Coordinates of C-alpha atoms in Angstrom, one line a residue:
X1 CA 0.0 0.0 0.0
X2 CA 1.5 3.3 -1.0
X3 CA 1.5 6.3 1.4
X4 CA 0.8 9.6 -0.2
X5 CA 0.4 13.3 0.6
X6 CA -2.8 15.1 -0.6
X7 CA -0.8 16.9 -3.3
X8 CA 0.7 13.6 -4.6
X9 CA -2.8 12.0 -4.8
X10 CA -4.2 14.9 -6.6
X11 CA -1.3 14.7 -9.1
X12 CA -1.9 11.0 -9.6
X13 CA -5.6 11.5 -10.3
X14 CA -4.9 14.4 -12.6
X15 CA -2.4 12.3 -14.6
X16 CA -4.9 9.4 -14.8
X17 CA -7.6 11.7 -16.0
X18 CA -5.3 13.1 -18.7
X19 CA -4.6 9.6 -19.9
X20 CA -8.3 8.9 -20.3
X21 CA -9.3 7.2 -17.0
X22 CA -11.7 10.0 -16.0
X23 CA -12.5 11.3 -12.5
X24 CA -16.0 9.8 -13.0
X25 CA -14.6 6.4 -13.7
X26 CA -12.3 6.6 -10.7
X27 CA -15.3 7.5 -8.5
X28 CA -17.3 4.6 -9.9
X29 CA -14.5 2.2 -9.1
X30 CA -14.0 3.7 -5.7
X31 CA -17.7 3.5 -4.8
X32 CA -18.0 -0.1 -5.9
X33 CA -14.9 -1.0 -3.9
X34 CA -16.3 0.7 -0.8
X35 CA -19.5 -1.3 -1.1
X36 CA -17.4 -4.5 -1.4
X37 CA -15.5 -3.7 1.8
X38 CA -18.8 -3.1 3.6
X39 CA -20.1 -6.4 2.4
X40 CA -16.9 -8.2 3.4
X41 CA -17.0 -6.8 6.9
X42 CA -20.7 -6.9 7.7
X43 CA -22.2 -9.5 5.3
X44 CA -25.9 -9.3 4.4
X45 CA -29.1 -10.0 6.2
X46 CA -32.6 -9.0 5.2
X47 CA -32.5 -6.4 7.9
X48 CA -29.2 -4.9 6.8
X49 CA -29.3 -1.1 6.7
X50 CA -26.7 1.4 5.5
X51 CA -26.9 5.1 6.1
X52 CA -24.5 7.5 4.4
X53 CA -23.5 11.0 5.5
X54 CA -23.0 12.6 2.1
X55 CA -20.9 15.7 1.3
X56 CA -20.8 17.7 -1.8
X57 CA -17.5 16.5 -3.1
X58 CA -15.9 13.3 -4.4
X59 CA -16.2 11.5 -1.0
X60 CA -20.0 12.1 -1.2
X61 CA -20.0 10.7 -4.7
X62 CA -18.1 7.6 -3.6
X63 CA -20.6 7.2 -0.8
X64 CA -23.7 7.5 -3.1
X65 CA -22.3 4.9 -5.5
X66 CA -21.6 2.5 -2.6
X67 CA -25.1 3.0 -1.3
X68 CA -26.6 2.3 -4.7
X69 CA -24.5 -0.9 -4.9
X70 CA -25.6 -2.0 -1.4
X71 CA -29.2 -1.3 -2.3
X72 CA -28.9 -3.6 -5.4
X73 CA -27.4 -6.2 -3.1
X74 CA -30.5 -6.2 -1.0
X75 CA -29.6 -3.7 1.7
X76 CA -31.8 -0.8 2.8
X77 CA -29.7 2.2 1.7
X78 CA -30.2 5.8 2.9
X79 CA -28.3 8.9 2.0
X80 CA -28.3 11.9 4.3
X81 CA -27.1 15.0 2.4
X82 CA -25.1 17.0 4.9
X83 CA -23.9 19.4 2.2
X84 CA -25.7 20.3 -1.1
X85 CA -25.2 18.1 -4.1
X86 CA -25.5 19.5 -7.7
X87 CA -29.1 20.0 -9.0
X88 CA -30.3 16.9 -10.7
X89 CA -27.3 14.9 -9.4
X90 CA -27.3 11.6 -11.4
X91 CA -25.7 9.8 -8.5
X92 CA -28.7 10.7 -6.2
X93 CA -31.1 9.7 -9.0
X94 CA -29.4 6.3 -9.4
X95 CA -29.7 5.6 -5.6
X96 CA -33.4 6.5 -5.7
X97 CA -33.9 4.2 -8.7
X98 CA -32.2 1.4 -6.9
X99 CA -34.7 1.8 -4.0
X100 CA -32.7 4.0 -1.7
X101 CA -34.0 6.8 0.4
X102 CA -32.6 10.4 0.4
X103 CA -33.1 13.3 2.7
X104 CA -31.0 16.4 3.6
X105 CA -30.1 18.4 6.7
X106 CA -32.2 21.2 5.1
X107 CA -35.3 19.0 5.4
X108 CA -34.4 17.8 8.9
X109 CA -33.3 21.0 10.8
X110 CA -33.8 19.4 14.3
X111 CA -31.9 16.3 13.1
X112 CA -34.6 13.9 14.3
X113 CA -34.6 11.8 11.1
X114 CA -30.8 11.7 11.3
X115 CA -31.0 10.3 14.8
X116 CA -33.6 7.7 13.8
X117 CA -31.7 6.6 10.7
X118 CA -28.3 6.3 12.5
X119 CA -29.7 4.5 15.5
X120 CA -31.4 2.0 13.3
X121 CA -28.5 1.3 10.9
X122 CA -26.2 -1.7 10.5
X123 CA -23.4 0.5 9.3
X124 CA -22.8 4.3 8.9
X125 CA -20.8 5.5 6.0
X126 CA -19.0 8.8 6.7
X127 CA -18.5 10.6 3.4
X128 CA -18.8 14.3 4.2
X129 CA -15.3 15.5 3.9
X130 CA -12.1 14.3 2.2
X131 CA -9.0 16.3 1.4
X132 CA -10.6 19.7 1.0
X133 CA -11.1 20.8 4.7
X134 CA -10.0 23.6 6.8
X135 CA -10.0 23.3 10.5
X136 CA -11.8 24.2 12.7
X137 CA -15.1 22.9 11.1
X138 CA -18.0 25.3 11.1
X139 CA -21.6 25.3 10.0
X140 CA -24.0 22.4 9.5
X141 CA -21.4 19.8 8.8
X142 CA -19.8 20.5 12.2
X143 CA -23.3 20.3 13.8
X144 CA -24.2 17.0 12.1
X145 CA -20.8 15.4 13.0
X146 CA -21.0 16.5 16.6
X147 CA -24.6 15.2 16.9
X148 CA -23.8 11.8 15.4
X149 CA -20.6 11.5 17.5
X150 CA -22.7 12.0 20.6
X151 CA -25.3 9.3 19.8
X152 CA -25.0 6.3 22.2
X153 CA -26.4 3.8 19.8
X154 CA -24.1 4.7 16.9
X155 CA -23.5 1.7 14.6
X156 CA -20.1 0.7 13.2
X157 CA -18.6 3.6 11.1
X158 CA -16.9 3.1 7.8
X159 CA -15.1 6.3 6.8
X160 CA -14.7 7.1 3.1
X161 CA -11.0 7.9 2.5
X162 CA -10.8 9.5 6.0
X163 CA -13.0 10.3 9.0
X164 CA -14.6 13.6 8.2
X165 CA -12.7 16.4 9.8
X166 CA -9.2 14.8 9.6
X167 CA -6.5 16.8 7.8
X168 CA -4.9 14.2 5.6
X169 CA -1.5 15.8 5.6
X170 CA -1.0 16.9 9.2
X171 CA -3.1 14.3 10.9
X172 CA -4.9 17.0 12.9
X173 CA -8.6 16.4 13.5
X174 CA -11.7 18.4 14.3
X175 CA -13.1 17.8 17.7
X176 CA -16.4 16.8 16.0
X177 CA -14.8 14.0 14.0
X178 CA -16.6 10.6 14.3
X179 CA -14.1 7.8 15.2
X180 CA -14.2 5.1 12.5
X181 CA -14.1 1.4 12.9
X182 CA -12.8 1.1 9.3
X183 CA -11.3 3.7 7.0
X184 CA -11.5 2.8 3.3
X185 CA -8.7 4.7 1.4
X186 CA -9.0 5.2 -2.3
X187 CA -5.9 3.9 -4.2
X188 CA -3.4 4.8 -1.4
X189 CA -3.2 5.6 2.3
X190 CA -3.0 9.3 3.0
X191 CA -0.1 10.3 5.1
X192 CA -2.1 12.1 7.8
X193 CA -3.9 8.9 8.8
X194 CA -0.6 7.5 10.2
X195 CA -0.1 10.5 12.4
X196 CA -1.7 11.4 15.7
X197 CA -4.4 12.2 16.6
X198 CA -5.9 10.9 13.2
X199 CA -4.5 7.4 13.7
X200 CA -6.7 7.0 16.8
X201 CA -9.8 7.9 14.7
X202 CA -9.1 5.8 11.6
X203 CA -9.7 2.3 12.9
X204 CA -8.7 -0.5 10.6
X205 CA -7.4 0.8 7.3
X206 CA -8.3 -0.8 4.0
X207 CA -7.3 0.3 0.5
X208 CA -9.5 -0.1 -2.7
X209 CA -8.4 0.0 -6.3
X210 CA -9.7 2.9 -8.3
X211 CA -8.4 1.6 -11.7
X212 CA -5.4 3.8 -12.1
X213 CA -3.5 3.2 -15.4
X214 CA -0.2 1.4 -15.0
X215 CA 3.0 3.4 -15.1
X216 CA 1.7 6.8 -14.1
X217 CA 4.8 8.9 -13.4
X218 CA 3.3 10.6 -10.3
X219 CA 2.4 7.2 -8.9
X220 CA 5.9 5.7 -9.6
X221 CA 7.6 8.6 -7.9
X222 CA 6.0 7.8 -4.6
X223 CA 8.5 5.6 -2.6
X224 CA 6.6 5.5 0.7
X225 CA 4.7 2.3 1.6
X226 CA 2.5 1.1 4.4
X227 CA 3.9 -2.3 5.3
X228 CA 1.3 -5.1 5.3
X229 CA 1.3 -8.9 5.3
X230 CA 1.4 -9.2 1.6
X231 CA 4.6 -7.1 1.3
X232 CA 6.2 -9.0 4.2
X233 CA 5.3 -12.3 2.7
X234 CA 7.1 -11.3 -0.5
X235 CA 10.3 -10.3 1.4
X236 CA 10.8 -13.4 3.6
X237 CA 13.7 -15.7 2.4
X238 CA 13.1 -19.2 1.0
X239 CA 13.7 -22.1 3.4
X240 CA 14.5 -25.2 1.3
X241 CA 14.1 -28.7 2.7
X242 CA 17.7 -29.6 1.8
X243 CA 19.1 -26.6 3.8
X244 CA 21.6 -26.8 6.7
X245 CA 22.5 -24.3 9.4
X246 CA 25.0 -22.6 7.2
X247 CA 22.4 -21.9 4.6
X248 CA 20.7 -19.5 7.0
X249 CA 23.7 -17.6 8.2
X250 CA 25.3 -16.6 11.4
X251 CA 24.3 -13.7 13.6
X252 CA 27.1 -12.3 15.7
X253 CA 25.8 -10.6 18.8
X254 CA 27.8 -8.3 21.0
X255 CA 25.7 -7.3 23.9
X256 CA 25.3 -7.1 27.7
X257 CA 26.9 -5.9 30.9
X258 CA 26.4 -6.7 34.5
X259 CA 23.5 -4.2 34.7
X260 CA 21.8 -5.4 31.5
X261 CA 22.4 -9.1 31.3
X262 CA 19.0 -10.0 29.9
X263 CA 19.6 -8.0 26.7
X264 CA 21.9 -10.7 25.4
X265 CA 19.2 -13.4 25.7
X266 CA 16.5 -11.2 24.2
X267 CA 18.3 -10.2 21.0
X268 CA 20.1 -13.5 20.5
X269 CA 17.0 -15.7 21.0
X270 CA 15.0 -13.4 18.7
X271 CA 17.6 -13.8 16.0
X272 CA 17.5 -17.6 16.3
X273 CA 13.7 -17.7 16.5
X274 CA 13.6 -15.6 13.3
X275 CA 15.5 -18.5 11.5
X276 CA 19.2 -17.7 11.6
X277 CA 21.2 -20.9 11.4
X278 CA 23.6 -19.9 14.2
X279 CA 23.9 -17.2 16.8
X280 CA 27.4 -16.4 18.2
X281 CA 27.0 -14.4 21.3
X282 CA 30.0 -12.3 22.5
X283 CA 29.6 -11.2 26.0
X284 CA 31.6 -9.9 29.0
X285 CA 33.2 -13.0 30.4
X286 CA 31.5 -12.7 33.9
X287 CA 28.1 -13.0 32.3
X288 CA 28.7 -16.3 30.6
X289 CA 27.9 -18.6 33.5
X290 CA 24.6 -16.9 34.1
X291 CA 23.5 -16.9 30.5
X292 CA 24.7 -20.1 28.9
X293 CA 22.2 -22.4 30.5
X294 CA 19.3 -20.3 29.3
X295 CA 20.4 -20.4 25.7
X296 CA 22.0 -23.8 24.8
X297 CA 21.6 -23.2 21.1
X298 CA 24.2 -20.4 21.0
X299 CA 27.9 -20.5 20.7
X300 CA 29.8 -18.1 23.0
X301 CA 32.7 -15.7 22.8
X302 CA 34.0 -14.5 26.1
X303 CA 35.1 -10.9 26.0
X304 CA 37.6 -9.0 28.2
X305 CA 35.7 -6.8 30.7
X306 CA 36.2 -4.1 33.3
X307 CA 33.8 -3.9 36.2
X308 CA 31.3 -6.0 34.3
X309 CA 31.3 -4.0 31.0
X310 CA 32.9 -4.7 27.7
X311 CA 36.5 -3.5 27.7
X312 CA 38.5 -1.9 24.9
X313 CA 40.6 -5.0 24.2
X314 CA 37.4 -7.0 23.4
X315 CA 37.6 -5.5 19.9
X316 CA 40.7 -7.5 19.1
X317 CA 39.1 -10.7 20.5
X318 CA 35.9 -10.2 18.6
X319 CA 37.6 -9.7 15.2
X320 CA 39.2 -13.2 15.5
X321 CA 35.6 -14.6 15.6
X322 CA 34.0 -12.8 12.7
X323 CA 35.1 -15.1 9.9
X324 CA 31.8 -16.8 9.5
X325 CA 29.5 -14.0 10.8
X326 CA 27.1 -12.7 8.2
X327 CA 25.7 -9.8 10.3
X328 CA 27.0 -8.2 13.5
X329 CA 24.4 -7.0 16.0
X330 CA 25.9 -4.8 18.7
X331 CA 24.8 -2.4 21.4
X332 CA 22.0 -3.9 23.5
X333 CA 22.8 -3.8 27.2
X334 CA 26.2 -2.1 26.7
X335 CA 25.8 0.7 29.1
X336 CA 27.7 3.9 28.3
X337 CA 30.8 3.5 30.5
X338 CA 34.2 4.6 29.1
X339 CA 35.7 1.1 28.6
X340 CA 32.8 0.2 26.3
X341 CA 33.1 3.5 24.5
X342 CA 36.8 2.7 23.9
X343 CA 35.7 -0.8 22.6
X344 CA 33.4 0.9 20.1
X345 CA 36.1 3.3 18.9
X346 CA 38.5 0.5 18.4
X347 CA 35.9 -1.7 16.7
X348 CA 35.0 0.8 14.0
X349 CA 38.3 2.7 13.8
X350 CA 39.5 2.3 10.2
X351 CA 43.2 2.8 10.9
X352 CA 43.1 0.3 13.8
X353 CA 41.6 -2.7 11.9
X354 CA 43.9 -5.4 10.9
X355 CA 43.0 -7.1 7.6
X356 CA 41.2 -10.4 8.1
X357 CA 42.3 -13.4 6.0
X358 CA 40.3 -16.3 4.9
X359 CA 36.9 -15.0 6.0
X360 CA 34.1 -16.8 4.3
X361 CA 31.8 -14.7 2.3
X362 CA 33.9 -11.5 2.4
X363 CA 36.2 -10.2 -0.3
X364 CA 39.5 -9.1 1.1
X365 CA 41.2 -5.9 -0.2
X366 CA 44.3 -6.3 -2.3
X367 CA 47.6 -6.2 -0.4
X368 CA 48.7 -2.6 0.1
X369 CA 45.2 -1.1 -0.3
X370 CA 44.7 1.7 2.1
X371 CA 42.4 2.2 5.1
X372 CA 39.7 3.7 2.9
X373 CA 38.5 0.1 2.1
X374 CA 38.9 -1.2 5.6
X375 CA 35.1 -1.0 6.3
X376 CA 34.9 -4.2 4.2
X377 CA 36.7 -6.0 7.0
X378 CA 33.5 -5.9 9.1
X379 CA 30.2 -7.6 8.2
X380 CA 27.0 -5.6 7.8
X381 CA 25.8 -4.3 11.1
X382 CA 22.6 -3.8 13.1
X383 CA 23.4 -1.2 15.8
X384 CA 20.9 -0.7 18.7
X385 CA 20.5 0.9 22.1
X386 CA 23.6 2.1 23.9
X387 CA 25.7 1.2 20.9
X388 CA 24.0 4.1 19.1
X389 CA 24.8 6.5 21.9
X390 CA 28.5 5.5 22.0
X391 CA 28.7 5.6 18.2
X392 CA 27.4 9.2 18.2
X393 CA 30.4 10.3 20.2
X394 CA 32.7 9.5 17.3
X395 CA 33.6 12.2 14.7
X396 CA 32.1 11.5 11.3
X397 CA 30.7 8.2 12.6
X398 CA 28.6 7.4 9.5
X399 CA 31.8 7.0 7.4
X400 CA 33.1 4.3 9.8
X401 CA 30.2 1.8 9.3
X402 CA 30.1 -0.9 6.7
X403 CA 27.6 -0.3 3.8
X404 CA 24.1 -1.5 4.4
X405 CA 24.2 -1.3 8.1
X406 CA 20.9 -0.8 10.0
X407 CA 20.5 1.7 12.9
X408 CA 17.5 1.1 15.2
X409 CA 17.1 4.2 17.4
X410 CA 14.1 5.1 19.5
X411 CA 13.3 8.9 19.6
X412 CA 15.7 9.5 22.5
X413 CA 18.6 7.8 20.7
X414 CA 17.7 9.5 17.5
X415 CA 18.0 12.8 19.4
X416 CA 21.5 11.9 20.5
X417 CA 22.5 10.9 16.9
X418 CA 21.0 14.0 15.3
X419 CA 21.4 16.7 17.9
X420 CA 17.7 17.5 17.6
X421 CA 15.1 17.6 20.3
X422 CA 12.9 14.6 20.8
X423 CA 9.9 16.8 20.3
X424 CA 11.2 17.9 16.9
X425 CA 11.8 14.4 15.8
X426 CA 8.4 13.2 17.0
X427 CA 6.6 16.2 15.2
X428 CA 7.6 14.7 11.8
X429 CA 8.9 11.1 12.3
X430 CA 8.8 10.4 8.5
X431 CA 11.0 13.4 7.7
X432 CA 13.4 12.7 10.5
X433 CA 14.0 9.1 9.5
X434 CA 14.2 9.8 5.7
X435 CA 16.5 12.8 6.1
X436 CA 18.9 10.9 8.4
X437 CA 19.0 7.7 6.3
X438 CA 20.0 9.8 3.3
X439 CA 22.5 11.9 5.3
X440 CA 24.2 8.8 6.9
X441 CA 23.9 6.4 4.0
X442 CA 22.5 3.7 6.2
X443 CA 19.0 2.2 6.8
X444 CA 17.3 3.8 9.8
X445 CA 14.5 2.2 11.8
X446 CA 12.9 5.0 13.9
X447 CA 11.1 3.0 16.6
X448 CA 8.0 4.0 18.5
X449 CA 4.3 4.2 17.8
X450 CA 4.0 3.8 14.0
X451 CA 7.7 2.8 13.4
X452 CA 9.3 4.3 10.3
X453 CA 11.9 2.5 8.2
X454 CA 14.0 4.6 5.8
X455 CA 16.6 3.7 3.2
X456 CA 19.3 6.0 1.9
X457 CA 17.8 6.0 -1.7
X458 CA 14.6 7.6 -0.5
X459 CA 12.4 4.4 0.0
X460 CA 10.4 4.6 3.2
X461 CA 8.1 2.2 5.0
X462 CA 5.7 2.7 7.9
X463 CA 4.4 0.1 10.3
X464 CA 0.7 1.0 11.0
X465 CA 0.8 -0.2 14.6
X466 CA 0.7 1.8 17.8
X467 CA 0.4 -0.4 20.9
X468 CA 1.5 0.0 24.5
X469 CA 2.2 -3.8 24.4
X470 CA 5.5 -2.7 22.8
X471 CA 6.2 0.0 25.4
X472 CA 8.3 -2.3 27.6
X473 CA 12.0 -2.6 28.3
X474 CA 13.7 -5.1 26.0
X475 CA 11.2 -5.0 23.1
X476 CA 13.8 -3.0 21.1
X477 CA 16.4 -5.8 21.7
X478 CA 13.9 -8.3 20.3
X479 CA 13.4 -6.1 17.2
X480 CA 17.1 -5.8 16.6
X481 CA 17.4 -9.6 16.9
X482 CA 14.6 -10.2 14.4
X483 CA 16.1 -7.9 11.9
X484 CA 19.6 -9.4 12.3
X485 CA 18.1 -12.9 11.9
X486 CA 16.6 -11.9 8.5
X487 CA 19.9 -10.2 7.4
X488 CA 21.8 -13.4 8.2
X489 CA 19.5 -15.3 5.9
X490 CA 20.4 -13.0 3.0
X491 CA 17.6 -10.5 3.1
X492 CA 18.7 -7.1 2.0
X493 CA 19.1 -4.4 4.7
X494 CA 16.0 -2.2 4.0
X495 CA 13.8 -5.3 3.3
X496 CA 15.0 -7.0 6.5
X497 CA 14.2 -3.9 8.5
X498 CA 10.7 -3.6 6.9
X499 CA 9.8 -7.2 7.5
X500 CA 11.4 -7.4 10.9
X501 CA 9.6 -4.3 12.2
X502 CA 6.3 -5.6 10.9
X503 CA 6.8 -9.0 12.4
X504 CA 7.8 -7.5 15.7
X505 CA 4.7 -5.3 15.9
X506 CA 2.4 -8.2 15.0
X507 CA 4.1 -10.4 17.7
X508 CA 3.4 -7.6 20.2
X509 CA -0.3 -7.5 19.2
X510 CA -0.6 -11.2 19.4
X511 CA 1.1 -11.5 22.8
X512 CA -1.3 -8.8 24.1
X513 CA -4.3 -10.7 22.8
X514 CA -3.0 -14.0 24.2
X515 CA -2.2 -12.6 27.7
X516 CA -5.4 -10.5 27.8
X517 CA -4.0 -7.0 28.2
X518 CA -1.2 -4.9 26.7
X519 CA 0.2 -4.1 30.1
X520 CA 1.0 -7.7 30.7
X521 CA 3.3 -8.2 27.7
X522 CA 7.0 -8.7 28.5
X523 CA 9.7 -8.5 25.8
X524 CA 10.2 -12.3 26.0
X525 CA 6.6 -12.8 25.2
X526 CA 7.2 -11.3 21.7
X527 CA 9.7 -14.0 21.0
X528 CA 7.2 -16.7 22.1
X529 CA 4.5 -15.1 19.8
X530 CA 6.8 -14.9 16.8
X531 CA 6.3 -18.5 15.6
X532 CA 2.6 -18.0 15.3
X533 CA 3.1 -14.8 13.3
X534 CA 5.6 -16.6 11.0
X535 CA 3.1 -19.5 10.5
X536 CA 0.6 -16.9 9.3
X537 CA 2.8 -15.0 6.9
X538 CA 5.6 -17.3 5.8

């Protein structure tokens, strides 16, 4: 599903019209698709009743066509004209000819008929406003919306392209906006629906085809997507019956300290559960005895430590064990003490890296080649948590990372990396992630409600999930492990981040459903829920 601004959608429709697929044809296709969504969600019984709140624009037209289609399918269909339609409107005439009823706010000044219609409906279609609104709302439309919002017996609401009163660019919403159970978007999801407060009002988001011609330049230019199960299914790697553990790669994990021992298990077990063939966990030596019995599937590298945190000399030890590592995940549970900061400097310092010989899967630089190519000595990386904070201390740190690395900051860590305030980042998460990915030349996963994944080439994906089930310590470690598990299996960086973030979100939702409440979800519960999510999508 593409994610578009209002201006982009207008340009797409204009190009389609210029190529001969007219606005009227787009509206016809949209209305039919809207009716199909209603039927798929609510079925049909002899008592089924659909009432539509109809505006004067295209959303009102979509609604009238949907009501006509529902009437012909046996529903009782009723259109309540909140704003005037053109004299002799053929769409109104078609609804009447199909057996539908029509009235208007002008004929119902006290809103008595509106109340009766809404209270005795199976579903309410909200088709008053689309893209052309200015807040705050005024006049009869505001009065009607406020009245319906206040009705106690309001039926399920299906919004047409957006809940009326939502600004589809900013995500701001009028106080009168009726919360939708389902929002049916035409052709693409509008960007404001995945911002707050609009997200809370949209309900489940569905997209219907409006028949756009293939290859429209304005459509092809849009590189934003809303990640869904179909997209994720197409990104997951093949798992052949004749495979072996080497087929699915090795995740190297560098994590943990005495204060954050559990981070090692969370990210490592998530990588293994995601399908990586082997996880090699490198930890401060004092942690090994406490961890090994909880994760017998892993192999272990014991790192030098100081006071329970990774020490500078661990970088040299780690390099000796990277020969078979396909992706290196580091940062969870590090802490930010100076010995570990020195380890990070030494790990990524170009001048300090000794060339590795004989590493499987990595091309070695020719003898005598300078330090400019030494980034090739390290595998692709997933960098998370305190690793990001320590990385940000290094001058020109983006140039020190291997190509196709993945950074997974939450807003606070993003603030450290960018020097911006958290409030600035949160005000436009899409822009923050996309700008940083392009500037740093790496994939960025900006975690939080409605996670954003951005690639350096301008591609961007959004996870349409906001749940407090994921607002628990350690869930970010699980996400980093899932992404690393996919990378080890050969999935490209951006695609691994897209799929991993979606799987992580779905595991959180499933765990909350299984446990009965979002508050009860622990980070480890996401790992336990992951197999069921994979069974559904893989």
